[in-house]
Amino acid sequence: LDTDACTMCGRCTAQCPAHLTGKPLDPREIVLKVGEVMARTGDPATSPPIGVDADITVKADWVFERVQPEEIWACTSCKACDEACPVNIEILDKILDMRRYLSLMESNFPTELGGAYRAMENSSNPWGLSQSERAAWAGRVEGVDIVDPGDPFAHEYLYWVGCAGSFDDKNKRVSEAVAKLLARAGVDFAILGPSELCTGDPARRSGNEYLFQMLAKQNVAALDGMGVKKIVTQCPHCFNTLKNEYPQLGGNYEVVHHSQFLEWLVETGALDLEGARLEDRLVYHDSCYLGRHNDIYEAPRRVLGRLGGVEVVEAPRNGTKGLCCGAGGARMWMEESIGKKVNDERAEELVETGATRIATACPFCYIMIDDGVKGLGKEEDEVRVADMAIHLLEAIETADRAQAGTPTFIAEARRSELAILTPESEGEGDGGRAALPPTTG
Ligand code: SF4
Ligand code: SF4
C-alpha cells in the first residue's frame, strides 16, 4: 500500500545505478506500475498513485504484464532508491519479492544465474570449486587454526572468510591480510575451512529462497553445534546475512565486520600503528551492504585515516549517496550486456579524485573496482586498488621493514606482494586480546 504515497519526485530514479548506466530499470516506474495494479486489484480498492489515471485501460490484474523481468533482474539491490525516497517507500523489497516469484514459481531467471545456483547446490559455493580448497590460502599464513565442526568451538572468534575470500585469487590476499592483522593483534580466532558453506546471500538476493534456506540451515546447525558466539567477517554480504537474516532461522551471533573490528583493535592499542604510513592520496569506495544496508560508513575511513602520510579524499558520490560497484543483488553472477558497465562508471569517478590508492571493504567491490580501474589503463603502480586490510597491512609492514633497516629497493619490490611470514608478535599471550567491539558506525 505504500505505493499510494509516491509523489513521483523521481529521486529514486536519479540515484539508481542501473538506470544511470542505461539499463531498463526505473524504480519510480516500478512503484507506479505496482501501484496501478494494486489500485485495480486491491481488496479493499485503493486510490491510484497521484497523476495516474484511475481508469486503467491495460489489463492490470497481472503485475508482470506491467513490469518486465528485464527490469527486475537489472537491480543491484544497492538500496539507493530506498535511501533517497522522501516518503520511505520500500522499493527494493518489491523488486526482491518479484524476483522470488520469477525464480521460484516460474524458473524465469537469467541463464547465467542457473550456473551459480547449481554451483551453490552442488559445491556449496557460487564459484563451483571444491570445498576442500576453501582453506588453501591459510597455508600461506602461519598459525591459522582450522576447526572441526564436530568439536566444541574453543576460540573467542570465528573468522568467517566467505566464498570470495576463499576462492577468488584477489580476495584470498584479503583473507591472508586479515588473518595476519588478527594474529598480530593477539586475537584468538579460527576458521571453519571446508566446513564453511556459502551463507546463501546470492540465492536470497536473486529470489531463490529455497536454496538460501537450504544453505543457511546447514550453517546455523554447524555454528550452533559448535557453540560459536562471536563472528568476524570481511564480506559485507556475509555480515548482513549472518547478522540480520540468520536470526530468522534461529542463528543468533555477535557479528562484526572487519572494518569495525580493525578500528576497535587500533583504538584499544592491540594493533600498533606506530610508524605505519602510506604516502598516498586514498579514496574509500562505500560498499552498499556495509553502508546503506547496515549504516557503517565511518569505521573504514577512520582506520585508514589513522595512517601517517595518507590524504583521505572523497568521491563526489559517497556515504549514503555512494555509487554501487554493480555486483550486488547477485549481479556478480549475471552478464551485464546493456548500457555502460556500472563498475566502469564508478571506477572513472574514483580515479578522477586523483587518488593513488582506492580502498574497498567488500570482496565484490574489490573485484569490480579493480577491473574497472584496470579497464581505464591504470596499472597497479599508478592506482593501487585493494581491500582496506591490505592497505593497512602494507603500511604496517613497510614500517616494520623501515625499523629493521631493509633497503628501500627491496621494500619497493615487495609493495604489491603480501609478505608470507607471520609477524613475530603472533601468539604473544592473551594480553592484547580484544573483546567484541561495538557493532555500529
Ligand atoms: S536497489 Fe539500487 S539498483 Fe535496485 S532499483 Fe533501487 S537504486 Fe536501482
Ligand atoms: S523517491 Fe519515493 S516518492 Fe519519489 S518517485 Fe521514487 S518512490 Fe516515488
Coordinates of C-alpha atoms and ligand atoms in Angstrom, one line a residue:
L1 CA 0.0 0.0 0.0
D2 CA 3.0 2.4 0.4
T3 CA 2.9 2.8 -3.4
D4 CA -0.1 5.1 -2.8
A5 CA 2.3 7.6 -1.1
C6 CA 4.5 8.1 -4.1
T7 CA 4.9 11.8 -5.0
M8 CA 6.5 10.9 -8.4
C9 CA 9.5 13.1 -7.4
G10 CA 11.9 10.8 -9.2
R11 CA 14.6 10.9 -6.5
C12 CA 14.9 7.1 -6.5
T13 CA 15.5 7.0 -10.2
A14 CA 18.1 9.8 -10.0
Q15 CA 20.2 7.6 -7.7
C16 CA 19.7 4.2 -9.4
P17 CA 23.0 2.9 -10.8
A18 CA 21.1 0.6 -13.2
H19 CA 19.1 3.5 -14.6
L20 CA 22.1 5.8 -14.7
T21 CA 24.0 3.3 -16.9
G22 CA 21.2 2.7 -19.4
K23 CA 19.6 -0.5 -18.0
P24 CA 15.8 -1.0 -18.4
L25 CA 15.1 -0.2 -14.8
D26 CA 13.4 2.8 -13.4
P27 CA 12.5 2.4 -9.7
R28 CA 9.8 5.2 -9.9
E29 CA 8.1 3.3 -12.7
I30 CA 8.3 0.1 -10.7
V31 CA 6.4 1.8 -7.8
L32 CA 3.9 3.4 -10.1
K33 CA 3.2 0.2 -12.0
V34 CA 2.8 -1.8 -8.9
G35 CA 0.5 1.0 -7.6
E36 CA -1.6 0.8 -10.7
V37 CA -2.1 -2.9 -10.3
M38 CA -2.8 -2.5 -6.6
A39 CA -5.4 0.2 -7.4
R40 CA -7.1 -2.1 -9.9
T41 CA -7.0 -5.4 -8.0
G42 CA -6.6 -4.5 -4.3
D43 CA -9.3 -5.5 -1.8
P44 CA -10.4 -3.1 -0.5
A45 CA -9.7 -1.0 -3.5
T46 CA -7.0 1.7 -3.2
S47 CA -6.7 5.0 -4.9
P48 CA -4.1 5.0 -7.8
P49 CA -0.9 7.0 -7.4
I50 CA -1.1 10.8 -7.9
G51 CA -1.3 11.6 -11.6
V52 CA -2.2 8.1 -12.7
D53 CA -5.5 7.7 -14.5
A54 CA -7.8 5.9 -12.1
D55 CA -9.4 4.1 -15.1
I56 CA -6.5 1.9 -16.1
T57 CA -7.1 0.8 -19.7
V58 CA -4.5 -2.0 -19.8
K59 CA -5.3 -5.4 -18.3
A60 CA -3.8 -4.8 -14.8
D61 CA -4.6 -7.9 -12.9
W62 CA -1.2 -9.3 -13.6
V63 CA 1.8 -7.4 -12.4
F64 CA 4.2 -8.9 -14.9
E65 CA 2.2 -7.5 -17.7
R66 CA 3.2 -4.1 -16.4
V67 CA 6.7 -4.9 -15.1
Q68 CA 9.1 -6.8 -17.3
P69 CA 11.6 -9.4 -15.9
E70 CA 14.5 -7.4 -17.5
E71 CA 13.7 -4.5 -15.2
I72 CA 13.7 -6.8 -12.1
W73 CA 16.9 -8.5 -12.9
A74 CA 18.8 -5.3 -13.6
C75 CA 18.7 -4.3 -9.9
T76 CA 21.9 -4.4 -7.9
S77 CA 19.9 -4.3 -4.6
C78 CA 22.1 -1.2 -3.7
K79 CA 19.2 0.4 -1.7
A80 CA 20.0 3.8 -3.1
C81 CA 16.3 4.2 -4.1
D82 CA 15.0 3.5 -0.6
E83 CA 17.6 5.8 0.9
A84 CA 16.5 8.6 -1.4
C85 CA 12.8 8.2 -1.2
P86 CA 11.3 11.1 0.9
V87 CA 8.2 9.1 1.9
N88 CA 10.1 5.8 2.8
I89 CA 8.6 3.6 0.1
E90 CA 10.3 0.2 0.3
I91 CA 11.2 -0.1 -3.4
L92 CA 13.9 -2.8 -3.1
D93 CA 11.6 -5.1 -1.2
K94 CA 9.1 -5.0 -4.0
I95 CA 11.8 -5.9 -6.5
L96 CA 13.1 -8.8 -4.4
D97 CA 9.5 -10.1 -3.9
M98 CA 9.1 -10.1 -7.7
R99 CA 12.4 -11.9 -8.1
R100 CA 11.2 -14.5 -5.7
Y101 CA 8.1 -15.1 -7.7
L102 CA 10.0 -15.3 -11.0
S103 CA 12.7 -17.6 -9.6
L104 CA 10.6 -20.0 -7.6
M105 CA 7.3 -20.0 -9.4
E106 CA 8.3 -19.6 -13.0
S107 CA 12.0 -20.5 -13.1
N108 CA 12.4 -17.3 -15.1
F109 CA 15.9 -16.1 -14.3
P110 CA 18.9 -15.2 -16.4
T111 CA 20.6 -18.3 -17.7
E112 CA 24.0 -17.4 -16.1
L113 CA 22.3 -17.4 -12.7
G114 CA 21.4 -21.0 -13.2
G115 CA 25.1 -21.9 -13.2
A116 CA 25.6 -20.1 -9.8
Y117 CA 22.5 -21.9 -8.4
R118 CA 23.9 -25.3 -9.4
A119 CA 27.3 -24.4 -8.0
M120 CA 25.8 -23.4 -4.7
E121 CA 23.7 -26.6 -4.6
N122 CA 26.4 -29.0 -5.6
S123 CA 29.6 -27.4 -4.3
S124 CA 28.2 -25.1 -1.5
N125 CA 29.8 -22.0 -3.2
P126 CA 28.8 -20.0 -6.3
W127 CA 32.3 -20.5 -7.8
G128 CA 31.6 -24.2 -8.0
L129 CA 35.1 -25.0 -6.7
S130 CA 35.8 -27.9 -4.4
Q131 CA 35.2 -27.3 -0.7
S132 CA 38.5 -29.0 0.0
E133 CA 40.2 -25.9 -1.5
R134 CA 38.4 -23.4 0.9
A135 CA 41.3 -23.0 3.3
A136 CA 44.1 -23.3 0.8
W137 CA 45.0 -19.6 1.4
A138 CA 45.5 -20.3 5.1
G139 CA 48.5 -22.5 4.3
R140 CA 50.4 -19.3 3.4
V141 CA 49.8 -17.8 6.9
E142 CA 51.4 -19.4 9.9
G143 CA 49.2 -20.5 12.7
V144 CA 45.6 -20.2 11.3
D145 CA 43.6 -22.9 13.1
I146 CA 41.0 -24.8 11.1
V147 CA 38.4 -26.2 13.4
D148 CA 36.4 -29.4 13.0
P149 CA 32.7 -28.8 13.2
G150 CA 32.4 -32.0 15.3
D151 CA 34.4 -30.3 18.2
P152 CA 33.3 -27.6 20.6
F153 CA 34.5 -24.2 19.4
A154 CA 37.4 -23.4 21.7
H155 CA 38.4 -19.9 20.4
E156 CA 37.0 -16.5 21.0
Y157 CA 36.2 -15.5 17.4
L158 CA 35.2 -17.4 14.3
Y159 CA 36.7 -15.7 11.3
W160 CA 34.1 -16.2 8.6
V161 CA 36.1 -16.0 5.4
G162 CA 33.3 -16.1 2.9
C163 CA 33.3 -17.7 -0.6
A164 CA 35.1 -14.8 -2.3
G165 CA 37.8 -14.7 0.4
S166 CA 38.3 -18.5 0.0
F167 CA 38.2 -19.0 -3.8
D168 CA 38.9 -15.7 -5.6
D169 CA 42.6 -15.0 -6.1
K170 CA 42.4 -11.3 -5.3
N171 CA 40.3 -11.9 -2.2
K172 CA 42.5 -14.7 -0.9
R173 CA 45.0 -12.0 -0.4
V174 CA 42.5 -10.1 1.7
S175 CA 42.0 -13.2 3.8
E176 CA 45.7 -13.5 4.3
A177 CA 45.9 -9.8 5.3
V178 CA 43.0 -10.1 7.8
A179 CA 44.5 -13.2 9.4
K180 CA 47.9 -11.6 9.8
L181 CA 46.3 -8.5 11.3
L182 CA 44.3 -10.6 13.7
A183 CA 47.3 -12.7 14.7
R184 CA 49.4 -9.6 15.1
A185 CA 46.8 -8.1 17.5
G186 CA 46.8 -11.3 19.5
V187 CA 43.2 -12.2 18.7
D188 CA 42.2 -15.7 19.5
F189 CA 40.5 -16.9 16.3
A190 CA 39.9 -19.9 14.0
I191 CA 38.3 -20.6 10.6
L192 CA 35.9 -23.4 9.6
G193 CA 37.7 -24.1 6.3
P194 CA 35.9 -26.8 4.3
S195 CA 33.0 -26.8 6.7
E196 CA 32.1 -23.2 5.9
L197 CA 29.3 -23.1 3.3
C198 CA 28.0 -20.1 1.3
T199 CA 25.7 -18.0 3.6
G200 CA 23.2 -18.1 0.8
D201 CA 23.2 -14.4 0.1
P202 CA 23.4 -14.6 -3.7
A203 CA 20.5 -17.1 -3.6
R204 CA 18.2 -14.9 -1.4
R205 CA 19.1 -11.7 -3.3
S206 CA 18.1 -13.3 -6.6
G207 CA 14.9 -14.8 -5.2
N208 CA 15.9 -18.4 -4.7
E209 CA 14.6 -18.6 -1.1
Y210 CA 14.6 -22.4 -1.2
L211 CA 18.4 -22.5 -1.9
F212 CA 19.1 -19.8 0.7
Q213 CA 17.3 -21.7 3.4
M214 CA 19.0 -24.9 2.5
L215 CA 22.5 -23.4 2.9
A216 CA 21.6 -21.2 5.9
K217 CA 20.1 -24.0 7.9
Q218 CA 23.2 -26.1 7.5
N219 CA 25.4 -23.2 8.6
V220 CA 23.2 -22.5 11.6
A221 CA 23.3 -26.1 12.6
A222 CA 27.1 -26.2 12.4
L223 CA 27.6 -22.9 14.2
D224 CA 25.2 -23.8 17.0
G225 CA 26.5 -27.3 17.3
M226 CA 30.0 -26.0 17.9
G227 CA 28.8 -23.2 20.2
V228 CA 30.1 -20.3 18.2
K229 CA 29.2 -16.9 19.7
K230 CA 31.3 -14.3 18.0
I231 CA 32.0 -13.9 14.3
V232 CA 34.2 -11.5 12.4
T233 CA 33.9 -11.4 8.6
Q234 CA 35.4 -9.3 5.8
C235 CA 32.4 -9.7 3.5
P236 CA 29.5 -7.2 4.0
H237 CA 27.2 -9.7 2.3
C238 CA 28.1 -12.5 4.7
F239 CA 28.0 -9.9 7.5
N240 CA 24.5 -8.8 6.6
T241 CA 23.2 -12.3 6.2
L242 CA 24.8 -13.7 9.4
K243 CA 23.8 -10.7 11.5
N244 CA 20.4 -9.7 10.1
E245 CA 18.9 -12.8 8.5
Y246 CA 20.2 -15.9 10.3
P247 CA 18.2 -14.9 13.5
Q248 CA 15.1 -15.6 11.3
L249 CA 16.4 -19.2 11.3
G250 CA 17.3 -19.4 14.9
G251 CA 21.0 -18.5 14.5
N252 CA 22.0 -15.7 16.8
Y253 CA 25.6 -14.5 16.9
E254 CA 27.5 -11.3 17.6
V255 CA 28.8 -10.4 14.2
V256 CA 31.3 -7.7 13.3
H257 CA 32.7 -6.6 10.0
H258 CA 36.5 -6.5 9.8
S259 CA 36.4 -2.7 9.3
Q260 CA 34.8 -2.3 12.7
F261 CA 37.0 -4.9 14.3
L262 CA 40.2 -3.4 12.9
E263 CA 39.1 0.0 14.1
W264 CA 38.5 -1.4 17.6
L265 CA 41.9 -3.2 17.6
V266 CA 43.6 0.1 16.6
E267 CA 41.6 2.1 19.2
T268 CA 42.4 -0.3 22.0
G269 CA 46.1 -0.4 21.1
A270 CA 46.0 -4.1 20.3
L271 CA 47.1 -3.2 16.7
D272 CA 50.0 -0.9 16.9
L273 CA 50.2 1.7 14.0
E274 CA 53.5 3.2 15.2
G275 CA 55.3 4.4 12.1
A276 CA 52.7 2.9 9.7
R277 CA 52.5 5.3 6.8
L278 CA 51.2 5.5 3.2
E279 CA 52.5 8.4 1.2
D280 CA 49.4 8.3 -1.0
R281 CA 46.1 10.1 -1.7
L282 CA 43.4 7.5 -0.9
V283 CA 39.7 7.3 -1.7
Y284 CA 37.4 4.8 0.0
H285 CA 34.6 3.3 -2.0
D286 CA 31.5 2.6 0.1
S287 CA 30.0 -0.9 -0.1
C288 CA 26.2 -0.9 -0.3
Y289 CA 25.8 -3.8 2.1
L290 CA 28.1 -2.2 4.7
G291 CA 26.8 1.4 4.2
R292 CA 23.1 1.7 3.2
H293 CA 22.2 -1.8 4.4
N294 CA 24.0 -1.6 7.7
D295 CA 24.8 2.0 8.3
I296 CA 28.6 1.5 8.6
Y297 CA 30.3 4.4 6.9
E298 CA 33.0 5.7 9.2
A299 CA 34.9 2.7 10.5
P300 CA 36.9 2.1 7.3
R301 CA 37.6 5.8 6.9
R302 CA 38.7 6.2 10.5
V303 CA 41.1 3.2 10.3
L304 CA 42.8 4.4 7.1
G305 CA 42.8 8.0 8.3
R306 CA 44.9 6.9 11.2
L307 CA 47.9 6.1 9.0
G308 CA 50.7 8.6 8.7
G309 CA 51.2 10.4 5.4
V310 CA 47.9 9.4 3.9
E311 CA 45.5 12.0 2.4
V312 CA 41.9 10.6 2.5
V313 CA 39.7 12.2 -0.1
E314 CA 36.1 11.6 -1.0
A315 CA 34.5 10.7 -4.3
P316 CA 31.6 13.0 -5.3
R317 CA 29.1 10.2 -4.6
N318 CA 30.0 8.9 -1.2
G319 CA 28.4 7.7 2.1
T320 CA 24.6 7.3 1.8
K321 CA 24.8 8.5 -1.8
G322 CA 27.8 6.2 -2.7
L323 CA 27.5 4.7 -6.2
C324 CA 27.3 0.9 -6.3
C325 CA 30.1 -1.2 -7.9
G326 CA 27.5 -3.2 -9.8
A327 CA 27.9 -6.6 -8.2
G328 CA 25.2 -6.7 -5.5
G329 CA 21.9 -8.4 -5.8
A330 CA 23.6 -11.4 -7.3
R331 CA 24.5 -9.2 -10.3
M332 CA 28.0 -10.6 -9.8
W333 CA 26.7 -13.9 -11.4
M334 CA 24.9 -12.3 -14.3
E335 CA 26.1 -10.8 -17.6
E336 CA 25.9 -7.0 -18.0
S337 CA 25.3 -6.6 -21.7
I338 CA 23.1 -3.5 -21.7
G339 CA 24.4 0.1 -21.4
K340 CA 27.6 1.1 -19.6
K341 CA 29.0 -1.2 -17.0
V342 CA 28.3 0.1 -13.5
N343 CA 31.9 -0.7 -12.3
D344 CA 33.3 1.4 -15.2
E345 CA 31.1 4.4 -14.2
R346 CA 32.3 4.1 -10.6
A347 CA 35.9 3.4 -11.4
E348 CA 36.0 6.6 -13.5
E349 CA 34.7 8.6 -10.7
L350 CA 37.2 7.2 -8.2
V351 CA 40.2 7.7 -10.5
E352 CA 39.1 11.3 -11.2
T353 CA 39.7 12.1 -7.5
G354 CA 43.4 11.8 -8.3
A355 CA 43.8 9.0 -5.7
T356 CA 46.8 6.7 -6.0
R357 CA 45.1 4.2 -3.7
I358 CA 41.5 3.0 -3.7
A359 CA 40.2 1.2 -0.7
T360 CA 37.3 -1.2 -0.6
A361 CA 35.7 -3.2 2.3
C362 CA 33.9 -5.8 0.3
P363 CA 35.2 -8.7 -1.9
F364 CA 32.8 -8.0 -4.7
C365 CA 33.6 -4.2 -4.7
Y366 CA 37.3 -5.2 -4.8
I367 CA 36.8 -7.3 -7.9
M368 CA 34.6 -4.8 -9.7
I369 CA 36.5 -1.7 -8.9
D370 CA 39.9 -3.2 -9.7
D371 CA 38.5 -4.5 -13.1
G372 CA 37.1 -1.0 -13.8
V373 CA 40.4 0.8 -12.9
K374 CA 42.4 -1.7 -15.0
G375 CA 40.0 -1.1 -17.8
L376 CA 40.9 2.6 -17.7
G377 CA 44.5 1.6 -18.4
K378 CA 45.7 2.3 -14.8
E379 CA 48.2 -0.1 -13.6
E380 CA 49.0 -1.1 -10.0
D381 CA 51.8 1.4 -9.7
E382 CA 49.5 4.2 -10.7
V383 CA 46.4 3.4 -8.8
R384 CA 46.5 0.6 -6.2
V385 CA 43.0 -0.9 -5.6
A386 CA 42.8 -3.2 -2.6
D387 CA 40.7 -4.0 0.4
M388 CA 41.4 -1.8 3.4
A389 CA 43.1 -4.7 5.3
I390 CA 45.7 -4.9 2.5
H391 CA 46.4 -1.2 2.6
L392 CA 46.6 -1.3 6.4
L393 CA 49.0 -4.3 6.4
E394 CA 51.2 -2.8 3.7
A395 CA 51.6 0.4 5.8
I396 CA 52.4 -1.7 8.9
E397 CA 54.8 -4.0 7.2
T398 CA 56.6 -1.0 5.5
A399 CA 57.1 0.4 9.0
D400 CA 58.4 -3.0 10.1
R401 CA 60.9 -3.1 7.3
A402 CA 62.0 0.5 7.9
Q403 CA 62.6 -0.3 11.5
A404 CA 64.6 -3.4 10.6
G405 CA 66.6 -1.3 8.1
T406 CA 65.5 -3.2 5.0
P407 CA 67.0 -1.4 1.9
T408 CA 64.3 0.7 0.2
F409 CA 64.6 -1.1 -3.2
I410 CA 63.6 -4.4 -1.6
A411 CA 60.7 -2.8 0.2
E412 CA 59.5 -1.3 -3.1
A413 CA 59.8 -4.7 -4.8
R414 CA 57.5 -6.1 -2.1
R415 CA 55.0 -3.3 -2.3
S416 CA 52.4 -5.3 -4.2
E417 CA 53.2 -8.6 -2.6
L418 CA 51.9 -9.5 0.9
A419 CA 54.8 -10.9 2.9
I420 CA 54.4 -14.7 3.6
L421 CA 56.0 -14.7 7.1
T422 CA 53.7 -14.2 10.1
P423 CA 54.7 -11.2 12.2
E424 CA 56.9 -12.0 15.1
S425 CA 54.3 -10.7 17.5
E426 CA 51.9 -13.5 16.6
G427 CA 50.6 -15.5 19.6
E428 CA 52.3 -13.4 22.3
G429 CA 49.9 -14.4 25.1
D430 CA 46.5 -13.0 25.6
G431 CA 47.4 -9.5 26.8
G432 CA 46.3 -7.8 23.6
R433 CA 43.2 -10.0 23.0
A434 CA 40.2 -7.9 22.1
A435 CA 36.7 -8.3 23.4
L436 CA 33.9 -7.8 20.9
P437 CA 33.9 -4.2 19.5
P438 CA 30.8 -2.0 19.2
T439 CA 28.7 -3.0 16.2
T440 CA 27.7 0.3 14.8
G441 CA 29.2 3.1 12.7
Ligands
SF4_1 S1 18.1 -1.1 -5.2 FE1 19.6 0.2 -6.5 S2 19.7 -0.8 -8.5 FE2 17.8 -1.6 -7.4 S3 16.2 -0.2 -8.1 FE3 17.0 0.6 -6.2 S4 18.6 2.1 -6.8 FE4 18.1 0.8 -8.6
SF4_2 S1 11.6 8.6 -4.4 FE1 9.8 7.7 -3.5 S2 8.2 9.3 -3.8 FE2 9.9 9.8 -5.2 S3 9.3 8.8 -7.1 FE3 10.6 7.4 -6.0 S4 9.2 6.1 -4.9 FE4 8.0 7.9 -5.5

